[in-house]
CSV table of C-alpha atoms in Angstrom, one decimal:
chain,number,residue,atom,x,y,z
A,28,MET,CA,17.4,25.6,-7.7
A,29,ASN,CA,20.1,24.6,-5.0
A,30,LYS,CA,19.4,22.7,-1.7
A,31,GLU,CA,19.3,26.1,0.3
A,32,GLN,CA,16.8,27.7,-1.9
A,33,ILE,CA,14.5,24.7,-1.8
A,34,CYS,CA,14.8,24.3,1.8
A,35,ALA,CA,13.9,28.0,2.1
A,36,LEU,CA,10.6,27.5,0.0
A,37,VAL,CA,9.5,24.8,2.3
A,38,GLU,CA,10.7,26.4,5.5
A,39,LYS,CA,8.1,29.3,4.7
A,40,HIS,CA,5.4,26.6,5.3
A,41,ARG,CA,6.8,25.0,8.4
A,42,GLN,CA,3.6,25.8,10.6
A,43,ALA,CA,1.3,24.5,7.9
A,44,ILE,CA,3.3,21.3,7.9
A,45,TYR,CA,3.2,21.0,11.6
A,46,ASP,CA,-0.6,21.7,11.8
A,47,ALA,CA,-1.5,19.2,9.1
A,48,GLU,CA,0.4,16.3,10.8
A,49,ALA,CA,-1.5,17.0,14.0
A,50,ALA,CA,-4.8,17.6,12.4
A,51,ILE,CA,-4.7,14.4,10.3
A,52,TRP,CA,-3.4,12.3,13.4
A,53,ASN,CA,-6.5,13.4,15.2
A,54,THR,CA,-9.0,12.4,12.5
A,55,PRO,CA,-7.8,8.8,11.4
A,56,GLU,CA,-10.1,7.2,8.8
A,57,THR,CA,-9.6,3.8,7.0
A,58,GLY,CA,-9.5,3.2,3.5
A,59,PHE,CA,-12.3,4.6,1.1
A,60,ARG,CA,-13.7,6.6,4.1
A,61,GLU,CA,-11.1,9.3,4.3
A,62,TRP,CA,-13.4,12.1,3.6
A,63,LYS,CA,-12.5,14.6,6.4
A,64,THR,CA,-8.8,13.8,5.5
A,65,THR,CA,-9.5,14.7,1.8
A,66,ALA,CA,-11.5,17.7,2.6
A,67,TYR,CA,-8.7,19.1,4.7
A,68,MET,CA,-6.2,18.7,2.2
A,69,GLU,CA,-8.3,19.9,-0.6
A,70,LYS,CA,-8.8,23.2,1.3
A,71,ILE,CA,-4.9,23.7,1.6
A,72,PHE,CA,-4.5,22.9,-2.0
A,73,GLU,CA,-7.5,25.1,-3.4
A,74,ASP,CA,-6.3,27.9,-1.0
A,75,ALA,CA,-2.9,27.9,-2.6
A,76,GLY,CA,-4.5,28.1,-6.2
A,77,TYR,CA,-4.4,24.4,-7.4
A,78,THR,CA,-7.1,23.1,-9.6
A,79,LEU,CA,-8.1,19.6,-8.4
A,80,THR,CA,-9.4,16.6,-10.3
A,81,ARG,CA,-11.4,14.7,-7.5
A,82,ALA,CA,-12.1,11.1,-7.5
A,83,GLY,CA,-15.7,11.9,-6.8
A,84,ASN,CA,-17.3,9.0,-5.3
A,85,ILE,CA,-14.2,7.9,-3.3
A,86,PRO,CA,-11.7,10.0,-1.4
A,87,GLY,CA,-8.5,11.4,-3.0
A,88,PHE,CA,-7.5,13.9,-5.9
A,89,TYR,CA,-4.6,14.8,-7.9
A,90,THR,CA,-3.6,18.1,-9.5
A,91,ASP,CA,-1.2,18.9,-12.3
A,92,LEU,CA,1.6,21.6,-12.0
A,93,ASP,CA,3.0,22.5,-15.4
A,94,THR,CA,6.3,24.3,-15.9
A,95,GLY,CA,5.4,25.5,-19.2
A,96,ARG,CA,8.3,23.7,-20.8
A,97,PRO,CA,8.2,20.2,-22.6
A,98,GLY,CA,9.4,17.4,-20.7
A,99,PRO,CA,8.6,14.3,-18.6
A,100,LYS,CA,5.6,14.0,-16.0
A,101,ILE,CA,6.5,12.9,-12.6
A,102,MET,CA,4.0,11.9,-9.8
A,103,ILE,CA,4.6,12.6,-6.2
A,104,LEU,CA,2.0,10.7,-3.8
A,105,ALA,CA,0.7,10.5,-0.3
A,106,GLU,CA,-1.5,8.2,1.3
A,107,LEU,CA,-4.8,9.3,3.2
A,108,ASP,CA,-5.6,6.3,5.2
A,109,ALA,CA,-5.1,5.0,8.8
A,110,LEU,CA,-5.3,1.6,10.2
A,111,SER,CA,-8.2,0.0,12.2
A,112,SER,CA,-6.2,-0.1,15.6
A,113,PRO,CA,-8.8,0.0,18.6
A,114,ASN,CA,-6.0,-0.7,21.2
A,115,HIS,CA,-3.7,2.1,19.9
A,116,PHE,CA,-3.0,4.8,22.6
A,117,HIS,CA,-4.5,7.5,20.3
A,118,ALA,CA,-7.2,5.5,18.8
A,119,VAL,CA,-10.2,7.7,17.4
A,120,ASN,CA,-13.3,5.6,16.7
A,121,GLY,CA,-11.3,2.6,16.7
A,122,ASN,CA,-8.8,3.8,14.2
A,123,ALA,CA,-5.2,5.1,14.3
A,124,HIS,CA,-2.3,6.5,12.0
A,125,ALA,CA,0.0,3.4,13.2
A,126,CYS,CA,1.6,3.5,9.9
A,127,GLY,CA,2.5,7.3,9.6
A,128,HIS,CA,0.3,8.3,6.6
A,129,ASN,CA,-0.5,11.4,8.5
A,130,ALA,CA,3.2,12.3,8.1
A,131,GLN,CA,3.0,11.8,4.4
A,132,CYS,CA,0.0,14.0,4.0
A,133,ALA,CA,1.8,16.8,6.0
A,134,ALA,CA,5.0,16.5,3.9
A,135,MET,CA,2.7,16.8,0.9
A,136,VAL,CA,1.4,20.1,2.3
A,137,GLY,CA,5.0,21.4,2.5
A,138,ILE,CA,5.6,20.0,-1.2
A,139,ALA,CA,2.4,21.6,-2.7
A,140,LEU,CA,3.0,25.1,-0.8
A,141,ALA,CA,6.7,25.2,-1.8
A,142,LEU,CA,6.0,24.4,-5.5
A,143,LYS,CA,3.6,27.4,-5.7
A,144,GLU,CA,6.3,29.9,-4.4
A,145,PRO,CA,7.8,32.2,-7.2
A,146,GLY,CA,10.8,30.7,-8.9
A,147,ALA,CA,10.1,27.1,-7.5
A,148,LEU,CA,9.6,25.8,-11.2
A,149,ASP,CA,12.1,28.1,-13.0
A,150,ASP,CA,14.8,25.1,-13.5
A,151,MET,CA,12.3,22.4,-14.4
A,152,CYS,CA,10.6,21.3,-17.5
A,153,GLY,CA,7.6,18.9,-17.9
A,154,SER,CA,5.0,18.6,-15.2
A,155,ILE,CA,4.5,17.3,-11.7
A,156,ARG,CA,1.2,15.5,-10.6
A,157,LEU,CA,0.5,15.7,-6.9
A,158,THR,CA,-1.9,12.9,-5.8
A,159,LEU,CA,-3.4,12.2,-2.6
A,160,VAL,CA,-4.4,8.5,-2.8
A,161,PRO,CA,-6.8,6.5,-0.5
A,162,ALA,CA,-6.8,3.0,0.8
A,163,GLU,CA,-3.3,1.7,0.9
A,164,GLU,CA,-3.8,-0.5,3.8
A,165,LEU,CA,-5.3,-3.9,2.6
A,166,ILE,CA,-7.9,-4.0,5.6
A,167,GLU,CA,-11.5,-4.3,5.7
A,168,ILE,CA,-12.0,-6.3,2.7
A,169,GLU,CA,-15.4,-7.2,3.3
A,170,TYR,CA,-16.3,-3.5,3.3
A,171,ARG,CA,-14.5,-2.9,-0.1
A,172,GLU,CA,-16.0,-5.9,-1.6
A,173,SER,CA,-19.4,-4.1,-0.9
A,174,LEU,CA,-18.2,-1.2,-2.6
A,175,VAL,CA,-17.3,-3.5,-5.7
A,176,ALA,CA,-20.6,-4.9,-5.7
A,177,GLN,CA,-22.2,-1.5,-5.6
A,178,GLY,CA,-20.2,-0.5,-8.6
A,179,VAL,CA,-18.4,2.4,-6.5
A,180,ILE,CA,-15.0,1.0,-7.0
A,181,SER,CA,-13.4,-1.9,-9.3
A,182,HIS,CA,-10.3,-2.6,-7.2
A,183,THR,CA,-9.9,-3.0,-3.5
A,184,GLY,CA,-6.5,-1.1,-3.4
A,185,GLY,CA,-6.4,2.7,-3.8
A,186,LYS,CA,-3.6,3.1,-6.2
A,187,ARG,CA,-5.0,0.2,-8.5
A,188,GLU,CA,-8.3,2.1,-8.4
A,189,PHE,CA,-6.7,5.4,-9.4
A,190,MET,CA,-4.9,3.6,-12.2
A,191,ALA,CA,-7.9,2.0,-13.5
A,192,ARG,CA,-9.7,5.6,-13.5
A,193,GLY,CA,-7.1,6.9,-15.7
A,194,PHE,CA,-5.6,9.0,-12.9
A,195,MET,CA,-2.1,7.9,-13.6
A,196,ASP,CA,-2.1,8.0,-17.5
A,197,GLY,CA,0.8,9.9,-19.0
A,198,VAL,CA,3.0,9.5,-15.7
A,199,ASP,CA,6.4,8.8,-16.5
A,200,ILE,CA,8.0,8.4,-13.0
A,201,ALA,CA,6.5,8.2,-9.5
A,202,PHE,CA,7.7,8.3,-5.9
A,203,MET,CA,6.6,8.9,-2.3
A,204,PHE,CA,8.6,8.8,1.0
A,205,HIS,CA,7.0,6.5,3.6
A,206,THR,CA,7.6,7.1,7.3
A,207,SER,CA,9.7,4.6,9.4
A,208,VAL,CA,11.8,4.3,12.6
A,209,ALA,CA,15.5,5.2,12.3
A,210,ALA,CA,17.7,2.2,12.6
A,211,ASN,CA,21.6,2.3,13.2
A,212,GLY,CA,21.5,6.2,12.4
A,213,ILE,CA,19.8,5.6,9.1
A,214,TRP,CA,17.2,8.2,8.3
A,215,PHE,CA,16.6,7.5,4.7
A,216,ASP,CA,16.6,4.2,3.0
A,217,VAL,CA,15.9,3.0,-0.5
A,218,ASN,CA,15.7,-0.8,-0.7
A,219,LYS,CA,15.3,-3.2,-3.4
A,220,GLY,CA,11.6,-3.8,-3.0
A,221,ALA,CA,8.7,-5.5,-1.1
A,222,ASN,CA,6.5,-8.4,-1.5
A,223,GLY,CA,3.1,-8.6,-3.3
A,224,CYS,CA,0.1,-10.4,-2.2
A,225,ILE,CA,-3.3,-11.6,-2.6
A,226,SER,CA,-6.2,-11.3,-0.2
A,227,LYS,CA,-8.0,-14.5,0.8
A,228,ALA,CA,-11.1,-15.4,2.7
A,229,MET,CA,-12.1,-18.7,3.5
A,230,ASP,CA,-15.3,-20.1,4.7
A,231,TYR,CA,-15.6,-23.5,6.2
A,232,GLN,CA,-19.1,-25.0,6.2
A,233,GLY,CA,-20.3,-28.0,8.4
A,234,VAL,CA,-23.4,-29.0,10.1
A,235,ALA,CA,-24.8,-27.9,13.3
A,236,ALA,CA,-25.8,-30.3,16.1
A,237,HIS,CA,-26.1,-30.9,19.8
A,238,ALA,CA,-22.5,-31.1,21.0
A,239,GLY,CA,-23.5,-33.3,23.9
A,240,GLY,CA,-26.7,-35.4,22.8
A,241,SER,CA,-25.9,-35.9,19.0
A,242,PRO,CA,-22.5,-34.8,18.0
A,243,HIS,CA,-22.3,-37.5,15.6
A,244,LYS,CA,-24.9,-35.9,13.3
A,245,GLY,CA,-22.7,-32.7,13.1
A,246,VAL,CA,-19.9,-31.8,10.8
A,247,ASN,CA,-17.5,-29.4,12.8
A,248,ALA,CA,-16.4,-26.5,10.8
A,249,LEU,CA,-14.1,-25.2,13.4
A,250,TYR,CA,-12.3,-28.4,13.6
A,251,ALA,CA,-12.0,-28.6,9.8
A,252,ALA,CA,-10.7,-25.1,9.8
A,253,THR,CA,-8.0,-25.8,12.5
A,254,MET,CA,-6.9,-28.7,10.6
A,255,GLY,CA,-6.6,-26.7,7.4
A,256,LEU,CA,-4.3,-24.2,9.4
A,257,GLN,CA,-2.3,-26.9,10.8
A,258,SER,CA,-1.9,-28.0,7.1
A,259,ILE,CA,-0.7,-24.7,6.1
A,260,ASN,CA,1.8,-24.6,9.0
A,261,ALA,CA,3.1,-28.1,7.9
A,262,LEU,CA,3.9,-26.3,4.4
A,263,ARG,CA,6.2,-23.7,5.8
A,264,GLU,CA,9.5,-25.7,5.3
A,265,THR,CA,8.5,-26.1,1.7
A,266,PHE,CA,8.5,-22.2,1.2
A,267,VAL,CA,11.6,-20.9,-0.7
A,268,ASP,CA,13.7,-18.4,1.3
A,269,ASP,CA,14.6,-16.2,-1.9
A,270,GLU,CA,10.8,-15.9,-2.5
A,271,HIS,CA,10.1,-14.4,0.9
A,272,VAL,CA,6.8,-16.2,1.3
A,273,ARG,CA,4.5,-15.2,4.2
A,274,VAL,CA,1.2,-16.6,5.0
A,275,HIS,CA,-0.5,-15.5,8.2
A,276,PRO,CA,-4.2,-16.8,8.6
A,277,VAL,CA,-6.4,-15.9,11.5
A,278,ILE,CA,-9.9,-17.0,12.4
A,279,THR,CA,-12.7,-14.3,11.7
A,280,GLU,CA,-15.7,-16.4,12.7
A,281,GLY,CA,-15.7,-19.3,15.0
A,282,ALA,CA,-18.0,-21.2,17.3
A,283,LEU,CA,-21.2,-19.6,18.6
A,284,ALA,CA,-22.0,-21.7,21.7
A,285,SER,CA,-20.1,-24.5,23.3
A,286,ASN,CA,-22.9,-26.9,23.2
A,287,ILE,CA,-23.5,-26.6,19.5
A,288,ILE,CA,-21.2,-28.2,16.9
A,289,PRO,CA,-20.1,-25.1,14.8
A,290,ALA,CA,-21.7,-25.1,11.4
A,291,ARG,CA,-19.2,-22.4,10.1
A,292,CYS,CA,-15.9,-21.0,10.6
A,293,GLY,CA,-14.2,-18.2,8.7
A,294,LEU,CA,-10.6,-17.6,8.1
A,295,SER,CA,-8.6,-14.8,6.6
A,296,THR,CA,-5.1,-14.1,5.2
A,297,LEU,CA,-2.8,-12.6,2.8
A,298,VAL,CA,-0.6,-14.8,0.7
A,299,ARG,CA,2.6,-12.9,0.2
A,300,GLY,CA,5.8,-13.3,-2.1
A,301,SER,CA,8.4,-11.6,-3.9
A,302,THR,CA,7.1,-12.4,-7.5
A,303,LEU,CA,3.6,-13.1,-8.8
A,304,GLU,CA,4.9,-16.5,-9.8
A,305,SER,CA,5.7,-17.3,-6.1
A,306,ILE,CA,2.5,-16.0,-4.9
A,307,SER,CA,0.5,-18.2,-7.3
A,308,LYS,CA,2.5,-21.2,-6.4
A,309,THR,CA,2.1,-20.7,-2.7
A,310,ASN,CA,-1.7,-20.1,-3.2
A,311,LYS,CA,-2.2,-23.4,-4.7
A,312,LYS,CA,-0.4,-25.1,-1.8
A,313,VAL,CA,-2.7,-23.2,0.6
A,314,ASN,CA,-5.8,-24.3,-1.4
A,315,ARG,CA,-4.6,-27.9,-1.1
A,316,ALA,CA,-4.1,-27.5,2.7
A,317,LEU,CA,-7.3,-25.9,3.1
A,318,ALA,CA,-9.2,-28.6,1.2
A,319,ALA,CA,-7.4,-31.4,3.2
A,320,GLY,CA,-8.9,-29.9,6.5
A,321,ALA,CA,-12.3,-29.8,4.8
A,322,LEU,CA,-12.1,-33.5,3.6
A,323,ALA,CA,-10.9,-34.7,6.8
A,324,LEU,CA,-14.2,-33.6,8.5
A,325,GLY,CA,-16.4,-34.1,5.6
A,326,ALA,CA,-16.9,-30.4,5.4
A,327,GLN,CA,-16.8,-27.8,2.6
A,328,VAL,CA,-14.7,-25.0,2.2
A,329,HIS,CA,-15.2,-21.8,0.0
A,330,ILE,CA,-12.5,-19.5,-1.1
A,331,HIS,CA,-12.8,-15.9,-2.1
A,332,ASP,CA,-9.4,-14.5,-3.5
A,333,SER,CA,-8.9,-11.0,-4.7
A,334,MET,CA,-5.7,-9.5,-6.1
A,335,GLY,CA,-4.1,-7.5,-3.4
A,336,TYR,CA,-0.8,-5.9,-4.6
A,337,ALA,CA,1.8,-6.7,-7.2
A,338,PRO,CA,5.5,-7.0,-5.8
A,339,LEU,CA,7.4,-3.7,-5.5
A,340,ASN,CA,10.5,-3.3,-7.5
A,341,ASN,CA,12.2,0.0,-6.8
A,342,CYS,CA,13.9,1.5,-9.9
A,343,ASP,CA,17.6,1.3,-9.2
A,344,LEU,CA,18.6,4.6,-11.1
A,345,LEU,CA,15.8,6.5,-9.5
A,346,GLY,CA,16.9,5.2,-6.1
A,347,ASP,CA,20.5,6.4,-6.8
A,348,TYR,CA,19.2,10.0,-7.7
A,349,ALA,CA,17.1,10.0,-4.5
A,350,THR,CA,20.1,8.8,-2.5
A,351,GLU,CA,22.2,11.5,-3.9
A,352,CYS,CA,19.4,14.2,-3.1
A,353,MET,CA,19.0,12.9,0.4
A,354,ALA,CA,22.7,12.6,1.2
A,355,ASP,CA,23.0,16.2,0.3
A,356,LEU,CA,20.1,17.2,2.6
A,357,LEU,CA,20.7,14.9,5.4
A,358,GLY,CA,24.4,13.8,5.3
A,359,ALA,CA,25.8,10.8,3.6
A,360,GLU,CA,26.2,8.9,6.8
A,361,HIS,CA,22.4,8.8,7.4
A,362,VAL,CA,21.4,7.5,3.9
A,363,VAL,CA,21.7,4.3,2.1
A,364,HIS,CA,20.6,2.5,-1.0
A,365,SER,CA,20.3,-0.9,0.2
A,366,ASN,CA,19.9,-4.4,-1.4
A,367,THR,CA,17.3,-5.5,1.2
A,368,TRP,CA,13.9,-6.7,0.7
A,369,SER,CA,10.7,-5.9,2.6
A,370,CYS,CA,8.3,-8.7,3.3
A,371,GLY,CA,5.5,-6.2,3.9
A,372,SER,CA,3.2,-5.0,0.9
A,373,THR,CA,2.3,-1.9,-0.8
A,374,ASP,CA,0.4,-0.8,-3.8
A,375,MET,CA,3.3,1.1,-5.0
A,376,GLY,CA,4.1,-2.4,-6.4
A,377,ASP,CA,1.2,-2.1,-8.8
A,378,MET,CA,2.7,1.1,-10.1
A,379,SER,CA,6.3,-0.4,-10.3
A,380,CYS,CA,4.7,-3.0,-13.0
A,381,VAL,CA,4.3,-0.2,-15.5
A,382,MET,CA,6.6,2.6,-14.7
A,383,PRO,CA,9.9,3.4,-12.7
A,384,VAL,CA,9.1,4.2,-9.0
A,385,ILE,CA,10.7,4.2,-5.6
A,386,HIS,CA,9.0,3.8,-2.2
A,387,PRO,CA,11.8,4.8,0.2
A,388,HIS,CA,11.5,5.1,4.0
A,389,MET,CA,12.0,8.3,6.0
A,390,ALA,CA,12.9,8.2,9.6
A,391,GLY,CA,10.9,10.2,12.2
A,392,ALA,CA,8.5,7.6,13.6
A,393,ALA,CA,8.7,5.7,16.9
A,394,GLY,CA,7.2,2.5,18.0
A,395,SER,CA,6.4,-0.5,16.2
A,396,GLY,CA,5.0,-0.1,12.7
A,397,HIS,CA,1.0,-1.0,12.6
A,398,GLY,CA,1.8,-1.3,16.4
A,399,ASP,CA,-0.5,0.3,19.2
A,400,ASP,CA,2.6,2.6,20.3
A,401,TYR,CA,3.4,4.0,16.8
A,402,TYR,CA,3.6,7.7,16.4
A,403,ILE,CA,5.4,10.6,14.7
A,404,ALA,CA,8.2,11.5,17.2
A,405,ASP,CA,10.2,13.7,15.1
A,406,VAL,CA,7.9,16.1,12.8
A,407,GLU,CA,10.9,18.0,11.6
A,408,LEU,CA,12.5,14.7,9.9
A,409,ALA,CA,9.5,12.8,9.1
A,410,CYS,CA,7.7,15.9,7.5
A,411,VAL,CA,9.8,19.0,6.9
A,412,ARG,CA,13.0,17.2,5.8
A,413,SER,CA,10.7,14.8,3.8
A,414,ALA,CA,8.9,17.7,1.9
A,415,GLU,CA,12.4,19.1,1.3
A,416,GLY,CA,13.9,16.0,0.0
A,417,GLN,CA,10.9,15.3,-2.3
A,418,VAL,CA,11.1,18.8,-3.8
A,419,MET,CA,14.8,18.4,-4.2
A,420,LEU,CA,14.4,15.1,-6.2
A,421,ALA,CA,11.6,16.5,-8.4
A,422,ASN,CA,14.0,19.4,-9.1
A,423,TYR,CA,16.9,17.0,-9.7
A,424,LEU,CA,15.0,14.9,-12.2
A,425,LEU,CA,13.4,17.7,-14.1
A,426,SER,CA,16.2,20.3,-14.2
A,427,ASP,CA,18.8,20.4,-16.9
A,428,ASN,CA,16.1,19.7,-19.6
A,429,GLY,CA,14.9,16.7,-17.7
A,430,GLU,CA,18.1,14.6,-18.7
A,431,ARG,CA,18.1,12.6,-15.4
A,432,ALA,CA,14.3,12.0,-15.7
A,433,LYS,CA,14.9,10.7,-19.2
A,434,LYS,CA,17.7,8.4,-18.0
A,435,VAL,CA,15.4,6.7,-15.6
A,436,ILE,CA,12.8,6.3,-18.2
A,437,GLU,CA,15.1,4.9,-20.6
A,438,SER,CA,16.6,2.5,-18.0
A,439,PHE,CA,13.2,0.9,-17.0
A,440,THR,CA,11.6,-2.1,-18.8
A,441,PRO,CA,8.0,-2.5,-17.7
A,442,GLU,CA,6.7,-5.8,-16.8
A,443,TYR,CA,3.4,-4.9,-18.5
A,444,PRO,CA,3.2,-2.7,-21.6
A,445,SER,CA,0.3,-0.7,-20.2
A,446,ILE,CA,-1.8,-0.1,-17.0
A,447,GLN,CA,-4.7,-1.9,-18.8
A,448,ALA,CA,-2.6,-4.9,-19.6
A,449,PHE,CA,-1.5,-5.2,-15.9
A,450,ILE,CA,-5.0,-4.8,-14.7
A,451,ASP,CA,-6.0,-7.5,-17.1
A,452,ALA,CA,-3.3,-10.1,-16.4
A,453,THR,CA,-3.6,-9.8,-12.6
A,454,ALA,CA,-7.4,-10.2,-12.5
A,455,ALA,CA,-6.7,-13.9,-13.0
A,456,PHE,CA,-5.5,-14.0,-9.2
A,457,SER,CA,-9.2,-13.3,-8.2
A,458,ASN,CA,-11.1,-16.5,-7.5
A,459,ASP,CA,-14.5,-17.4,-5.9
A,460,ARG,CA,-15.2,-21.1,-5.6
A,461,ASP,CA,-15.6,-24.2,-3.5
A,462,LEU,CA,-12.5,-26.3,-3.0
A,463,VAL,CA,-14.1,-29.8,-2.6
A,464,THR,CA,-16.6,-32.0,-4.4
A,465,TYR,CA,-18.3,-34.9,-2.8
A,466,THR,CA,-19.6,-37.8,-5.2
A,467,GLU,CA,-22.4,-39.9,-4.4
A,468,ASP,CA,-20.6,-43.0,-3.6
A,469,GLY,CA,-18.7,-41.0,-0.8
A,470,ALA,CA,-15.3,-40.6,-2.5
A,471,ASN,CA,-14.0,-37.1,-2.0
A,472,ILE,CA,-12.4,-35.0,-4.8
A,473,ALA,CA,-10.6,-31.8,-4.2
A,474,PHE,CA,-10.6,-29.0,-6.7
């Protein structure tokens, strides 16, 4: 099918796309809680005749659309979750779509309905798996860890959880378009990739005492944590520019009263980098800095690390094909395949370790990403054009006997030979231990 034919298929469902963007904007839910959003999307899919495979005890689902002709399987994804953003101008129950995932879901409505139109699959071979995935934003870690403890999930990121459940088995290529704010007239951008990260919680433990009457009997956990933070800041000039390291800790629990020496202080951070090696190296430095703060005050610090997301490496050839499609749709002057690197993180990085993926950005938003002013300003561009572009890319990959999809697959060398190998290897990033040991003679030994 040509561009005009594909756009006509999506155009038939313009109102459903607009309705979905507004409806999901008004019901923002954070990760692994997206039940209303899932139900909304399920109804649209089932009314269109899709058979769904539901995640069951967590939100999300997928469905396969088979062309009836042998060929590769591609996956198109959309993310269900919102952010905890109580100060956002459109916060609902403290949450808001301050990253535009509502636009992704709206575009997915257009994709799903267009692909059910007569003739939509005539030029394609293989199959398309449409996937609505939860919990991309790496937030509310304590809640997610409680789900792990209950056996509800095994991983705190939605895509990794879907990978572990077998929902991505047999997929050859995957892509999704993420909403962004236009810059310098660029509406569509495929970049080189993005940072990976680990999630890190730190608990400093001291001894409470009367702050005025007997402060010498206490061990100030807040002071220890503050020194740990200062030590981390002192490390920043050791971070290598090309590794794109980011460490941005916050205090999650501090002093309870000004007349009590704080016995506990909690910190949290993500440790980000462009490779798993750089993340590991930086995390060891951060642990030394945290231990130094504890040692200085005679406190203890306990760390709880969990694997966040692997670095995203966008597939060059798949990016080239997407750029060709979007240049045809939007005009070449509005499209770029750049060599830039994002220091944010996404769990599409997990998928990029085992299959060719792209995670390009599609304009249409306004405000600051993750900010209190973020919203979808141009639904036509962010949702309708996005749906058209993704159907065009699917058609481009799977037409002509899937030759372009096959070239993408042949061009890709996975970092890990299988999903399970990836999960097993990155499990080593999870850690739960004290950082300091005190001996009887008073000597202090870190690690």
